[in-house]
C-alpha cells in the first residue's frame, strides 16, 4: 500500500514537471501526454510486479507456518494421552 502511495506521488511529480515544460514551450502537448502515459504505464507494471511478488512471499510464509503447525500438532496429541 505504501508503495502504491509513493508511486502515485512520483507520477504526480513527474506529470507536474512535464506540464511545466509544456507551459514554458519546451515540450509540445502531444508529446507530453505520450510521455505521461508511458511513465504511468511503466509504474503500473512495477506496482503489479511488486504486488505479485509480495503475494507470492506471503503465500510461501503462510505455507511454511501451516507446515510448522502441522508438524507440532501430532506431538501435542501424544502429550495429551
CSV table of C-alpha atoms in Angstrom, one decimal:
chain,number,residue,atom,x,y,z
A,1,UNK,CA,0.0,0.0,0.0
A,2,UNK,CA,2.8,2.4,0.9
A,3,UNK,CA,4.5,1.6,-2.4
A,4,UNK,CA,1.3,2.5,-4.3
A,5,UNK,CA,1.0,5.8,-2.4
A,6,UNK,CA,4.7,6.6,-3.1
A,7,UNK,CA,4.3,5.7,-6.8
A,8,UNK,CA,1.2,7.8,-7.2
A,9,UNK,CA,3.1,10.8,-5.7
A,10,UNK,CA,6.0,10.1,-8.1
A,11,UNK,CA,3.7,10.0,-11.1
A,12,UNK,CA,2.1,13.3,-10.0
A,13,UNK,CA,5.5,14.9,-9.5
A,14,UNK,CA,6.6,13.7,-13.0
A,15,UNK,CA,3.4,15.0,-14.6
A,16,UNK,CA,3.9,18.4,-12.9
A,17,UNK,CA,7.4,18.7,-14.3
A,18,UNK,CA,6.1,17.7,-17.8
A,19,UNK,CA,3.3,20.3,-17.5
A,20,UNK,CA,5.8,23.0,-16.6
A,21,UNK,CA,7.9,22.2,-19.7
A,22,UNK,CA,4.7,22.4,-21.8
A,23,UNK,CA,3.8,25.8,-20.3
A,24,UNK,CA,7.3,27.1,-21.0
A,25,UNK,CA,7.1,25.9,-24.6
A,26,UNK,CA,9.9,23.4,-24.1
A,27,UNK,CA,7.7,20.4,-25.0
A,28,UNK,CA,4.6,20.1,-27.2
A,29,UNK,CA,1.4,18.9,-25.6
A,30,UNK,CA,1.0,15.8,-27.7
A,31,UNK,CA,4.5,14.5,-26.8
A,32,UNK,CA,3.9,15.4,-23.1
A,33,UNK,CA,0.8,13.3,-23.0
A,34,UNK,CA,2.6,10.4,-24.5
A,35,UNK,CA,5.4,10.7,-22.0
A,36,UNK,CA,2.9,10.8,-19.1
A,37,UNK,CA,1.0,7.8,-20.4
A,38,UNK,CA,4.2,5.8,-20.9
A,39,UNK,CA,5.6,6.7,-17.4
A,40,UNK,CA,2.3,5.8,-15.8
A,41,UNK,CA,2.1,2.5,-17.6
A,42,UNK,CA,5.6,1.6,-16.5
A,43,UNK,CA,4.9,2.4,-12.9
A,44,UNK,CA,1.7,0.4,-13.1
A,45,UNK,CA,3.7,-2.6,-14.3
A,46,UNK,CA,6.1,-2.2,-11.5
A,47,UNK,CA,3.3,-2.0,-8.9
A,48,UNK,CA,1.8,-5.2,-10.4
A,49,UNK,CA,5.1,-7.0,-10.3
A,50,UNK,CA,5.8,-5.8,-6.8
A,51,UNK,CA,2.3,-6.9,-5.6
A,52,UNK,CA,2.6,-10.3,-7.2
A,53,UNK,CA,6.0,-10.8,-5.6
A,54,UNK,CA,4.6,-9.8,-2.2
A,55,UNK,CA,1.6,-12.1,-2.6
A,56,UNK,CA,3.9,-15.0,-3.5
A,57,UNK,CA,6.1,-14.4,-0.5
A,58,UNK,CA,3.0,-14.1,1.7
A,59,UNK,CA,1.7,-17.4,0.4
A,60,UNK,CA,5.1,-19.1,1.0
A,61,UNK,CA,5.2,-17.8,4.5
A,62,UNK,CA,1.7,-19.0,5.2
A,63,UNK,CA,2.5,-22.4,3.8
A,64,UNK,CA,5.6,-22.5,6.0
A,65,UNK,CA,3.7,-21.6,9.1
A,66,UNK,CA,1.0,-24.1,8.3
A,67,UNK,CA,3.5,-26.9,7.8
A,68,UNK,CA,5.2,-26.0,11.1
A,69,UNK,CA,1.8,-26.1,12.8
A,70,UNK,CA,1.0,-29.5,11.3
A,71,UNK,CA,4.4,-30.8,12.4
A,72,UNK,CA,3.7,-29.8,16.0
A,73,UNK,CA,0.1,-30.9,16.3
A,74,UNK,CA,0.8,-34.7,16.5
A,75,UNK,CA,3.2,-34.1,19.3
A,76,UNK,CA,0.6,-32.2,21.2
A,77,UNK,CA,-1.8,-35.2,20.7
A,78,UNK,CA,0.8,-37.6,22.1
A,79,UNK,CA,1.3,-35.4,25.1
A,80,UNK,CA,-2.4,-35.4,25.9
A,81,UNK,CA,-2.5,-39.2,26.0
